[in-house]
XYZ file of C-alpha atoms in Angstrom:
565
model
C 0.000 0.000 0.000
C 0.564 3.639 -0.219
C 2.104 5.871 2.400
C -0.671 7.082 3.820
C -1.721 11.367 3.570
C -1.316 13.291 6.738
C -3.578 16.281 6.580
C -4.514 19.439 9.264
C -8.101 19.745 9.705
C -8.240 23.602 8.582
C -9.202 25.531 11.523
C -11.795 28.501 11.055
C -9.951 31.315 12.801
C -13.318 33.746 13.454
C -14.382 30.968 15.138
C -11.363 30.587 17.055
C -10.993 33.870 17.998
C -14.605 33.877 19.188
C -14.403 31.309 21.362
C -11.285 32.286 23.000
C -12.867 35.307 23.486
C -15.741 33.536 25.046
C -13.071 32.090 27.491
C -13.041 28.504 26.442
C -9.047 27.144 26.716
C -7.053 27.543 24.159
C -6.709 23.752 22.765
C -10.084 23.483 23.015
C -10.746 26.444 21.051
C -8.554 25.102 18.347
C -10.630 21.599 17.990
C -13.894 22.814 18.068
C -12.938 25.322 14.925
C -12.303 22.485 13.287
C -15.436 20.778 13.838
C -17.955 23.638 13.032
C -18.105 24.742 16.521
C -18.561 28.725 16.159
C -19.576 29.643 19.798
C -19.399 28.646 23.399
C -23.322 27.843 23.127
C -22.796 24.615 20.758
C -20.490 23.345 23.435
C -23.908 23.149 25.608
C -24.650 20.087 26.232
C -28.004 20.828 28.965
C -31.358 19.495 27.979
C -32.641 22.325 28.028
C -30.488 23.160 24.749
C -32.452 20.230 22.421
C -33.978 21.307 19.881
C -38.226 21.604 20.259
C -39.737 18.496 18.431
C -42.076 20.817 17.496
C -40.798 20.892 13.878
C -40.699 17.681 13.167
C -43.051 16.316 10.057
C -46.226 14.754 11.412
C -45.554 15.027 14.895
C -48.595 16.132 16.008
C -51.007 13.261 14.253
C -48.178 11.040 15.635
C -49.133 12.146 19.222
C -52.861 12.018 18.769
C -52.789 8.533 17.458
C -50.572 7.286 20.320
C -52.784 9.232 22.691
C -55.728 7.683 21.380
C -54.503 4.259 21.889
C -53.746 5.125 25.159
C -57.354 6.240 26.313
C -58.989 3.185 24.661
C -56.351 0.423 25.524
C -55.400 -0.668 22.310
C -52.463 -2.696 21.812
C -49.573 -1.447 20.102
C -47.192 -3.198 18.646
C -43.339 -2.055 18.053
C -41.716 -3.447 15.162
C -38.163 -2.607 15.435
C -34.828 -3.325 13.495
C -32.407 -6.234 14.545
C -29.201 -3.839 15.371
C -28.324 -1.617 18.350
C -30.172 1.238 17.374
C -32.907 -0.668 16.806
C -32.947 -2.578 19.949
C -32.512 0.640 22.271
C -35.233 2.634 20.333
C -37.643 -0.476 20.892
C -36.538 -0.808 24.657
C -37.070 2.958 24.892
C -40.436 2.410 23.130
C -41.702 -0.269 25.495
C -40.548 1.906 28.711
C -41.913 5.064 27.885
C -45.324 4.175 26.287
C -45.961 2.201 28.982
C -45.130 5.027 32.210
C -47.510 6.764 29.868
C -50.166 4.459 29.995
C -49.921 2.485 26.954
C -50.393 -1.514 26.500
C -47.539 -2.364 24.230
C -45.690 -5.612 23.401
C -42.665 -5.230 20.442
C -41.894 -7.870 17.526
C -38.597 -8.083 16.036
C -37.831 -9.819 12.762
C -35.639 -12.165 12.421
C -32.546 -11.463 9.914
C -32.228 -14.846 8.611
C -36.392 -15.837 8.536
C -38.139 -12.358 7.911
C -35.481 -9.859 6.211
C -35.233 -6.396 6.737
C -38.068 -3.871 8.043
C -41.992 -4.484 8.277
C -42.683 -6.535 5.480
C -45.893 -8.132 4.598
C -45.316 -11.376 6.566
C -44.440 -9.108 9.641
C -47.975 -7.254 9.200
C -49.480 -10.714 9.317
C -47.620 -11.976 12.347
C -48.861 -8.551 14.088
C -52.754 -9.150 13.272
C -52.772 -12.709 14.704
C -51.733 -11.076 17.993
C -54.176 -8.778 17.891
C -52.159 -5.665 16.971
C -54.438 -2.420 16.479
C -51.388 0.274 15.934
C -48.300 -0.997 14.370
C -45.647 1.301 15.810
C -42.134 0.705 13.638
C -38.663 1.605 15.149
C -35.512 2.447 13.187
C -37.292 0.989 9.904
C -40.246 1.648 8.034
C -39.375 4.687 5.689
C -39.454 2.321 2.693
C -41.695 -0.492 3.619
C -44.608 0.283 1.515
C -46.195 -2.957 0.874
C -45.768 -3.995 4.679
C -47.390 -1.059 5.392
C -50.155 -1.550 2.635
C -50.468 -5.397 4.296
C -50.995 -4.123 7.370
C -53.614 -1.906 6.700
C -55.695 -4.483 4.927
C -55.713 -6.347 7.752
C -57.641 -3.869 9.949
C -54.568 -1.760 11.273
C -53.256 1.401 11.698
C -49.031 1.959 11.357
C -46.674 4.669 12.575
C -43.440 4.849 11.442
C -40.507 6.424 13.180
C -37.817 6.019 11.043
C -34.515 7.946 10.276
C -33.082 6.189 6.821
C -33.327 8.225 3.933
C -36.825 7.396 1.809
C -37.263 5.973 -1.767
C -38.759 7.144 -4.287
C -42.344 6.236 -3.110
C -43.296 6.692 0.783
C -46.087 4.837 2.631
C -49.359 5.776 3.218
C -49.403 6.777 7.213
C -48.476 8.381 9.591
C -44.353 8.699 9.264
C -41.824 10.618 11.704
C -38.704 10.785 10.138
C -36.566 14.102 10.013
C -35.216 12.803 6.670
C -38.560 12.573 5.180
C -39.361 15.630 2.194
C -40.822 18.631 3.456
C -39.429 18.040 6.860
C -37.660 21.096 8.411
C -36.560 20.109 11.317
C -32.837 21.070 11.567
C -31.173 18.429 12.576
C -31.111 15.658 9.674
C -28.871 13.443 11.849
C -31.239 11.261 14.310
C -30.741 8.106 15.106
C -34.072 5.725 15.253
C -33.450 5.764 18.960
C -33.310 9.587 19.109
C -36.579 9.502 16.864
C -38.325 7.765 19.140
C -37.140 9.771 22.200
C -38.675 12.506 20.505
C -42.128 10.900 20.013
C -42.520 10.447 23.337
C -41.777 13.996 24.464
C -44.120 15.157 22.162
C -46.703 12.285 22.844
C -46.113 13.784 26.413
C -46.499 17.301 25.877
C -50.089 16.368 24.207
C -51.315 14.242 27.109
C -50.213 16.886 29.729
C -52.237 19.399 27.932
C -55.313 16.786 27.702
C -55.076 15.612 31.131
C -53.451 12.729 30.601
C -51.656 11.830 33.863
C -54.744 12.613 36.031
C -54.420 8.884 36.884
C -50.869 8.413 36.443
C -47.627 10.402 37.055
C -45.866 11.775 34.225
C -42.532 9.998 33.724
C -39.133 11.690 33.620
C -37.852 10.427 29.949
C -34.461 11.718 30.920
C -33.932 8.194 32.898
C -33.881 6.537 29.382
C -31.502 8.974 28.259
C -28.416 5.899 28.654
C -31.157 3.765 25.934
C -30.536 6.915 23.502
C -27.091 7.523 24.004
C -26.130 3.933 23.070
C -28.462 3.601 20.221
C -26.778 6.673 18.488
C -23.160 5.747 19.224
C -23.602 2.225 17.819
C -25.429 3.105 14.982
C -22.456 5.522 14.029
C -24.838 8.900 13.105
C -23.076 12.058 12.768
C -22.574 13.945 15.982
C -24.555 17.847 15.326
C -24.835 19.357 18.709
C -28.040 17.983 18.859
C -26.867 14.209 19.421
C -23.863 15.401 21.367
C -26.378 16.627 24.175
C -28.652 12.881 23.909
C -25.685 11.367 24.041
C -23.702 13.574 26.781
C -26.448 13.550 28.836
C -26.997 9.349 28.655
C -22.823 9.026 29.308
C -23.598 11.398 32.046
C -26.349 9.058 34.070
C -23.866 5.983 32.972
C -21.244 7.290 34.720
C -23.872 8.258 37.700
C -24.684 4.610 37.685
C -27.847 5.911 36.502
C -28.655 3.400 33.905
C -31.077 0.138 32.736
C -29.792 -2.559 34.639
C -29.500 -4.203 31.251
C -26.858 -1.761 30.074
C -25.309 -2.192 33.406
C -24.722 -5.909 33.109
C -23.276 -5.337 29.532
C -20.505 -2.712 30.756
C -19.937 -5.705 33.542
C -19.174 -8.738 30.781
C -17.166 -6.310 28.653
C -15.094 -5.420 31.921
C -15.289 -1.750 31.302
C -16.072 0.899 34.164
C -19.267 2.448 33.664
C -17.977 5.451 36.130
C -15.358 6.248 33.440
C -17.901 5.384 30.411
C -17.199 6.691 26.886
C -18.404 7.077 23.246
C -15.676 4.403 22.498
C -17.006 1.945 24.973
C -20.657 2.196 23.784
C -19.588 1.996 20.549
C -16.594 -0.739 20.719
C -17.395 -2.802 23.699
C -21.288 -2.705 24.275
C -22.792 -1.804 21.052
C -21.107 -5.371 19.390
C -22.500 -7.263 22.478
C -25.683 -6.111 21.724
C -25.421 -6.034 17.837
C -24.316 -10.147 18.376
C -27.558 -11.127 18.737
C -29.123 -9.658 15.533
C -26.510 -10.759 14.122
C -26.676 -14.277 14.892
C -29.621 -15.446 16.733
C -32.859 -13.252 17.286
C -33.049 -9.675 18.498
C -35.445 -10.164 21.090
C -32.554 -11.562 23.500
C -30.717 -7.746 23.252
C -34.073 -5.850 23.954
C -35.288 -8.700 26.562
C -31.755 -7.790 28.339
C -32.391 -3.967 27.956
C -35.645 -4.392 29.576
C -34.928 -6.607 32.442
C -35.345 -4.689 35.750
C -33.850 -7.212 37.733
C -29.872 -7.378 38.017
C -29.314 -11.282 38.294
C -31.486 -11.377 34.828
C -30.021 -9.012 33.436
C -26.817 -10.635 33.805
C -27.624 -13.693 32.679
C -28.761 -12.423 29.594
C -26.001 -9.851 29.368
C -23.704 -13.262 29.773
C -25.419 -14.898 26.320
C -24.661 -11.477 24.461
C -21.115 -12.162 25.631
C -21.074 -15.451 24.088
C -22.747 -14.770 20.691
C -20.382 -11.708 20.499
C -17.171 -14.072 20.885
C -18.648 -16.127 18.300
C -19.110 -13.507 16.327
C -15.608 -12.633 16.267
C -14.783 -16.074 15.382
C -16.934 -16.145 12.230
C -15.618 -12.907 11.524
C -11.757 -14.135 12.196
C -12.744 -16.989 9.494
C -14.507 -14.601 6.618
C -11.719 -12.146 6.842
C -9.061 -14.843 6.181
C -11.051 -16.111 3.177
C -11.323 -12.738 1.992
C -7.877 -12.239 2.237
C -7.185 -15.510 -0.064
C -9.532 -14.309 -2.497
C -8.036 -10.390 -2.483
C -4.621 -11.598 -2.671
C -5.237 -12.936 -6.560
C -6.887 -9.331 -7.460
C -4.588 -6.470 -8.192
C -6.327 -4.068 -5.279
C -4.061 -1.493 -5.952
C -5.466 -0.702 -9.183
C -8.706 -0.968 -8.405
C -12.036 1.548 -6.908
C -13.667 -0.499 -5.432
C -13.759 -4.599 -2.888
C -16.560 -6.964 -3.372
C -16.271 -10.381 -1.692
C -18.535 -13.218 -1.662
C -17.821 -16.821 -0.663
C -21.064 -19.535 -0.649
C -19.826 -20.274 3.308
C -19.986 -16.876 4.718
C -22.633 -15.704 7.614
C -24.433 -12.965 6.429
C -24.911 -11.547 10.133
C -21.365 -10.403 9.920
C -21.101 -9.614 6.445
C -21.236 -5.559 7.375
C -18.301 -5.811 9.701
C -16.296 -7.299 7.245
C -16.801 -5.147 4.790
C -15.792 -2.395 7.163
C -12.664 -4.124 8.162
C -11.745 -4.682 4.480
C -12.400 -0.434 4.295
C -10.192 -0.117 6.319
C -7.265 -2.425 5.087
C -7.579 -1.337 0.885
C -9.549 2.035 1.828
C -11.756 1.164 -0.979
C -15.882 0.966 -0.507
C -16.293 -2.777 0.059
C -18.969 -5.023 -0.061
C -19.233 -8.441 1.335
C -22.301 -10.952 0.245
C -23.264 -13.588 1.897
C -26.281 -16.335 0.525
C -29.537 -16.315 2.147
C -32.385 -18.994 2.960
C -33.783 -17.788 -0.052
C -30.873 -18.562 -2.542
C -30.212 -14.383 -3.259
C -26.981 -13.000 -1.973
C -26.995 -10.171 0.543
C -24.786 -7.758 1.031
C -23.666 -5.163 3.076
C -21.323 -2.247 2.711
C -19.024 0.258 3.955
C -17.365 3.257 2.126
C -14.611 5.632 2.302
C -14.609 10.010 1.476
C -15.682 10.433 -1.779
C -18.870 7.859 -2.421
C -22.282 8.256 -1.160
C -22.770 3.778 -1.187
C -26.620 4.522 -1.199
C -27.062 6.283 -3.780
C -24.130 4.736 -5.817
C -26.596 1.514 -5.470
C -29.488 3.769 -6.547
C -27.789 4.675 -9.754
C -26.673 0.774 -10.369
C -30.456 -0.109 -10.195
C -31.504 3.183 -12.919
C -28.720 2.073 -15.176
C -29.568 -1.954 -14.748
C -32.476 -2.521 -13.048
C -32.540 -6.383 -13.455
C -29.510 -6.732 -11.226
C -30.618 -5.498 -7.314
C -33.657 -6.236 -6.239
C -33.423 -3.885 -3.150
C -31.239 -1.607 -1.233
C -31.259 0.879 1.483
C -28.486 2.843 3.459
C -26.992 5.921 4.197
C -23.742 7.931 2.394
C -21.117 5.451 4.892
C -23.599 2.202 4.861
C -25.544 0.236 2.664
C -27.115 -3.216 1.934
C -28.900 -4.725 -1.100
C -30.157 -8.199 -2.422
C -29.106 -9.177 -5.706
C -29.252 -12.928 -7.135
C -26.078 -15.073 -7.429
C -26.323 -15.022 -11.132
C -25.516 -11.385 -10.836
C -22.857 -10.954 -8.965
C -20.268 -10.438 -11.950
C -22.403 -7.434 -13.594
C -22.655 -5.980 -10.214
C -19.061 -6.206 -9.791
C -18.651 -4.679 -12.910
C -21.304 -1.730 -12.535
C -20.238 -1.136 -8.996
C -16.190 -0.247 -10.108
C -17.433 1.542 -13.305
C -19.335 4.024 -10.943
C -16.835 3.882 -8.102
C -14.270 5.244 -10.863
C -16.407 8.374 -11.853
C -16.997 9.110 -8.776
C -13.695 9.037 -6.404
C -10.523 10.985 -6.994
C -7.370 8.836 -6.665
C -6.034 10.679 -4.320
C -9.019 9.427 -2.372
C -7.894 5.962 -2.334
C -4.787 6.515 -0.287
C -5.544 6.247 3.404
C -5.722 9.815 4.775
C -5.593 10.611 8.273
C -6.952 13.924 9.122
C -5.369 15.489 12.369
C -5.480 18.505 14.604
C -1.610 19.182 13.837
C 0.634 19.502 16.332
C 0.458 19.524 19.930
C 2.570 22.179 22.436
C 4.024 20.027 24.840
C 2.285 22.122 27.785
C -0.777 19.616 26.936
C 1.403 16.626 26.835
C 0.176 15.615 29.780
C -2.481 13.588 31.955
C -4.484 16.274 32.510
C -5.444 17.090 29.021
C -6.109 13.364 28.112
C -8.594 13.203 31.000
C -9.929 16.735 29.725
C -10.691 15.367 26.246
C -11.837 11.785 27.737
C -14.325 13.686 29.486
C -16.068 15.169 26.487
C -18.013 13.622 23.510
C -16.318 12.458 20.614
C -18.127 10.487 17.322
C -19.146 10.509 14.068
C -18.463 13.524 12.236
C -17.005 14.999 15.300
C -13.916 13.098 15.504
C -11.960 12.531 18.346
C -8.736 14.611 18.306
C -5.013 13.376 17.113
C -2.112 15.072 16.574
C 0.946 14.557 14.448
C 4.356 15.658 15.528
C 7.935 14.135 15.377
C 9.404 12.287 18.311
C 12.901 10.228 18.863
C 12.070 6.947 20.432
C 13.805 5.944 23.595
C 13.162 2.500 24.118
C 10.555 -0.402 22.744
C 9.628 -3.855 23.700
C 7.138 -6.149 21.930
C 3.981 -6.741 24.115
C 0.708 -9.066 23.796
C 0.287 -10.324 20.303
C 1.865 -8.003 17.824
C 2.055 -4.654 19.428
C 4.624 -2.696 20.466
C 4.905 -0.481 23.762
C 7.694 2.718 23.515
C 8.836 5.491 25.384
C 8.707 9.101 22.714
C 10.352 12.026 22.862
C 9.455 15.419 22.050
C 10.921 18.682 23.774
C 11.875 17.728 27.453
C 8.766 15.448 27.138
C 8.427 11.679 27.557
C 5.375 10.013 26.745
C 4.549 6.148 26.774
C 3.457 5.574 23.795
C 1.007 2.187 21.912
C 1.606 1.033 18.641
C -1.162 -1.451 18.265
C -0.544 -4.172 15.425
C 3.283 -3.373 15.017
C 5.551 -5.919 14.687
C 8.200 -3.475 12.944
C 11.338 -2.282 15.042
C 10.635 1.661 15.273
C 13.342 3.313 13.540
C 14.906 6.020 16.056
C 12.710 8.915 14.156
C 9.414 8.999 13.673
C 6.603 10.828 12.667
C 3.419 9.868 14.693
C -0.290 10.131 14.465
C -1.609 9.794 18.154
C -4.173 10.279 20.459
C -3.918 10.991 24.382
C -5.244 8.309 26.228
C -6.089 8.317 30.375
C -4.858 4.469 30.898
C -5.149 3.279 34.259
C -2.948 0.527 35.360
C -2.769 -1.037 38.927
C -5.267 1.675 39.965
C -3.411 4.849 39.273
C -4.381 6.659 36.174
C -1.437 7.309 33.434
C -0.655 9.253 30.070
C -0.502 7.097 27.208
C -0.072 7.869 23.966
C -2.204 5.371 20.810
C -0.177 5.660 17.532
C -2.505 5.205 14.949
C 0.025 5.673 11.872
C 3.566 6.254 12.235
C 6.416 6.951 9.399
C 10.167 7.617 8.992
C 11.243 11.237 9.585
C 12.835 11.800 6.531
């Protein structure tokens, strides 16, 4: 591969200057002109800062149906998705219909038996149970004939959704900031942070109907932990908007103010909930939860987020654990046979990675693809075969490619080749059949080569520059630990030039050093290095708060590292 580019996020000095003015420290000042931060006000993070739901599409109809099936006890039923998001917003769902009165029970289809979304078969599952408002979660936006199925059969559907739509939209009730003629201003919802804000509005309404004469009105902040998880995992940008959901959940984690579900699952992925982070929602107990869509059924991630009961919870925290290490070993095995197959294609020359192999699970097929992004920084997709005999795929891509509506194109240009697709500009997935796979191939490079620059194909890491050595220290790690760092609001690096004092190899493949860098020593990770370090480098790093034997240290995490030359 290519040395990779080392770039300086460009800072936007008005903003600088304004927030320095504003008082805010000087580093920080410097990364949040970076990230589109203008004033000390989007560095907020109070709920009292959120923005209204007021503007949200169809909010209002969305509250009086709810409200109505709360007076006359009908049964709702929540449909939701089979990933994290998914599970929290349906969790959520349950929790806060119910303090509000509501008789609710939740279906989630299975990956491997039903597919994707409310399709017709899920509409007919929901009438034999007697369903009379089919409430979706995280899916929906394009499920027009499940949604036509369902009302044939006598009921009524909501969606909350937060995928981008199709070309055609179903006929109900649908909240969905990404929906047209929706002006609400944040675009960047997850389905759990959807469905947060369908309950504050559904609460709003019934506390100006006298709803909670016979009830008391429920605090929705205590579900706030349910929201922040749901919009970590599912990797949505972080606007200022998210930042405060998912501040504000962090905040009650590290409270222990949390689902004793989510409580359990920091347990089994031995990670302190006191010192909880994006990265540990997102690394360590969004995959624990993910596992079981991914393998087995759903209902065992939302049936742990639910439990009120510790011992329960932990036992069913304990089975995440174990579907997630099997994950990893299905995931250990596709990656190696992707590797055979990539190693007899001349990736260096090509836009674009699909894989496919007749074995492969296709509950793991989107992490693969994401770890093969990241090894040939190409947009990847990895099929697997279904029960039905089609191959589905999921995908990842890089800078430069919007994947969903590169697969919208493919289906204009040949429409015989997917027979669905859905996604966002980072993720996709799609069904084609077998016999296809070569002309999708084929279409999916063509487009991948109009579209990306080369220079977009060499892995680029984009930094905040250097770093005075007066923040070289513990203190600043622990500062920047402290706030909220994600999608679209990346956590900071910095690149500068160190001499390394000493190295040993430690664990399997890494290597631990001592850097440095004026006066300064820093212990320093390099994390899959098996290369002696040279005595200069240049280093892309982060500051990391480790704690070892109780006391908290500075350590550096070298995420790229080159010869000084």
């Amino acid at each position: 591969m290519k040395p990779a580019r080392i770039l300086t996020r460009p800072i936007d000095t008005v903003a600088q200057q304004t927030l320095l003015a504003q008082g805010i420290d000087p580093l920080l000042a410097k990364l949040y002109a970076t990230r589109a931060v203008k004033s000390l006000g989007e560095t907020e993070y109070s709920l009292s800062a959120l923005l209204p739901f007021q503007s949200l599409k169809n909010i209002q109809s969305a509250s009086e149906r709810l409200a109505r099936a709360i007076e006359q006890q009908e049964k709702i039923l929540i449909v939701a998705d089979y990933d994290a998001d998914g599970a929290t917003a349906c969790a959520l769902g349950m929790r806060g219909l119910q303090s509000m009165g509501a008789k609710t029970d939740f279906l989630v289809p299975n990956r491997f038996d039903h597919g994707y979304g409310l399709t017709s078969q899920i509409a007919e599952l929901a009438a034999q149970s007697g369903t009379n408002l089919l409430l979706t979660v995280d899916n929906g936006i394009a499920s027009v004939a499940g949604v036509k199925r369902a009302q044939q059969l006598g009921m009524d559907v909501l969606i909350t959704d937060h995928h981008l739509p199709g070309e055609q939209l179903p006929e109900c009730i649908i909240v969905n900031p990404n929906q047209p003629g929706d002006t609400f201003p944040s675009k960047a919802l997850a389905g759990v942070g959807v469905m947060f804000y369908v309950l504050m509005a559904l609460r709003h309404y019934l506390r100006q109907h006298n709803g909670f004469s016979q009830h008391p009105e429920p605090n929705l902040a205590q579900w706030l932990d349910l929201v922040a998880l749901g919009t970590i995992a599912d990797v949505v940008p972080l606007d200022q908007n998210n930042r405060i959901l998912v501040a504000q959940g962090i905040r009650r984690m590290r409270a222990d103010k949390m689902q004793d579900g989510i409580r359990a699952l920091f347990h089994v992925a031995k990670r302190k909930a006191q010192q909880a982070r994006a990265f540990d929602l997102g690394f360590a107990i969004g995959p624990r939860l993910n596992a079981a869509g991914r393998l087995d059924d759903m209902s065992l991630g939302i049936a742990c987020l639910l439990s009120d009961d510790i011992e329960s919870a932990m036992d069913l925290a304990m089975q995440l654990d174990d579907l997630n290490r099997e994950r990893r070993l299905i995931q250990r095995n596709m990656q190696d046979e992707a590797n055979l197959q990539l190693a007899t294609i001349d990736t260096e020359n090509s836009y674009s990675i699909v894989a496919y192999h007749d074995s492969w699970h296709q509950g793991v097929t989107g992490i693969v693809a994401g770890r093969l992004r990241e090894i040939f920084h190409r947009p990847s997709i990895v099929f697997a075969q279904a029960e039905d005999g089609t191959l589905r795929g999921s995908g990842r891509s890089i800078a430069g490619l919007h994947l969903r509506d590169a697969l919208d194109l493919i289906s204009k240009r040949r429409p015989e080749i997917i027979q669905k697709f859905g996604g966002h500009a980072m993720a996709a997935g799609l069904s084609i059949a077998g016999i296809h796979l070569p002309a999708f191939k084929r279409e999916f490079e063509a487009i991948c080569q109009q579209q990306i620059q080369p220079a977009d194909l060499n892995h680029t890491y984009q930094t905040d520059g250097s770093l005075n050595s007066e923040y070289l220290n513990l203190n600043t790690a622990q500062q920047l630990a402290a706030l909220v760092w994600g999608q679209n609001f990346p956590e900071p690096c910095f690149c500068d030039e160190f001499r390394v004092i000493r190295q040993r190899n430690v664990g399997n493949g890494h290597i631990k050093a001592v850097l440095h860098k004026n006066n300064c020593e820093c212990e320093a990770m390099f994390f899959r290095c098996s290369t002696t370090l040279p005595e200069r480098i240049r280093a892309v790093y982060r500051l990391i708060a480790n704690e070892w034997r109780q006391q908290m240290e500075l350590q550096l995490y070298v995420d790229y590292w080159e010869i000084c030359v």
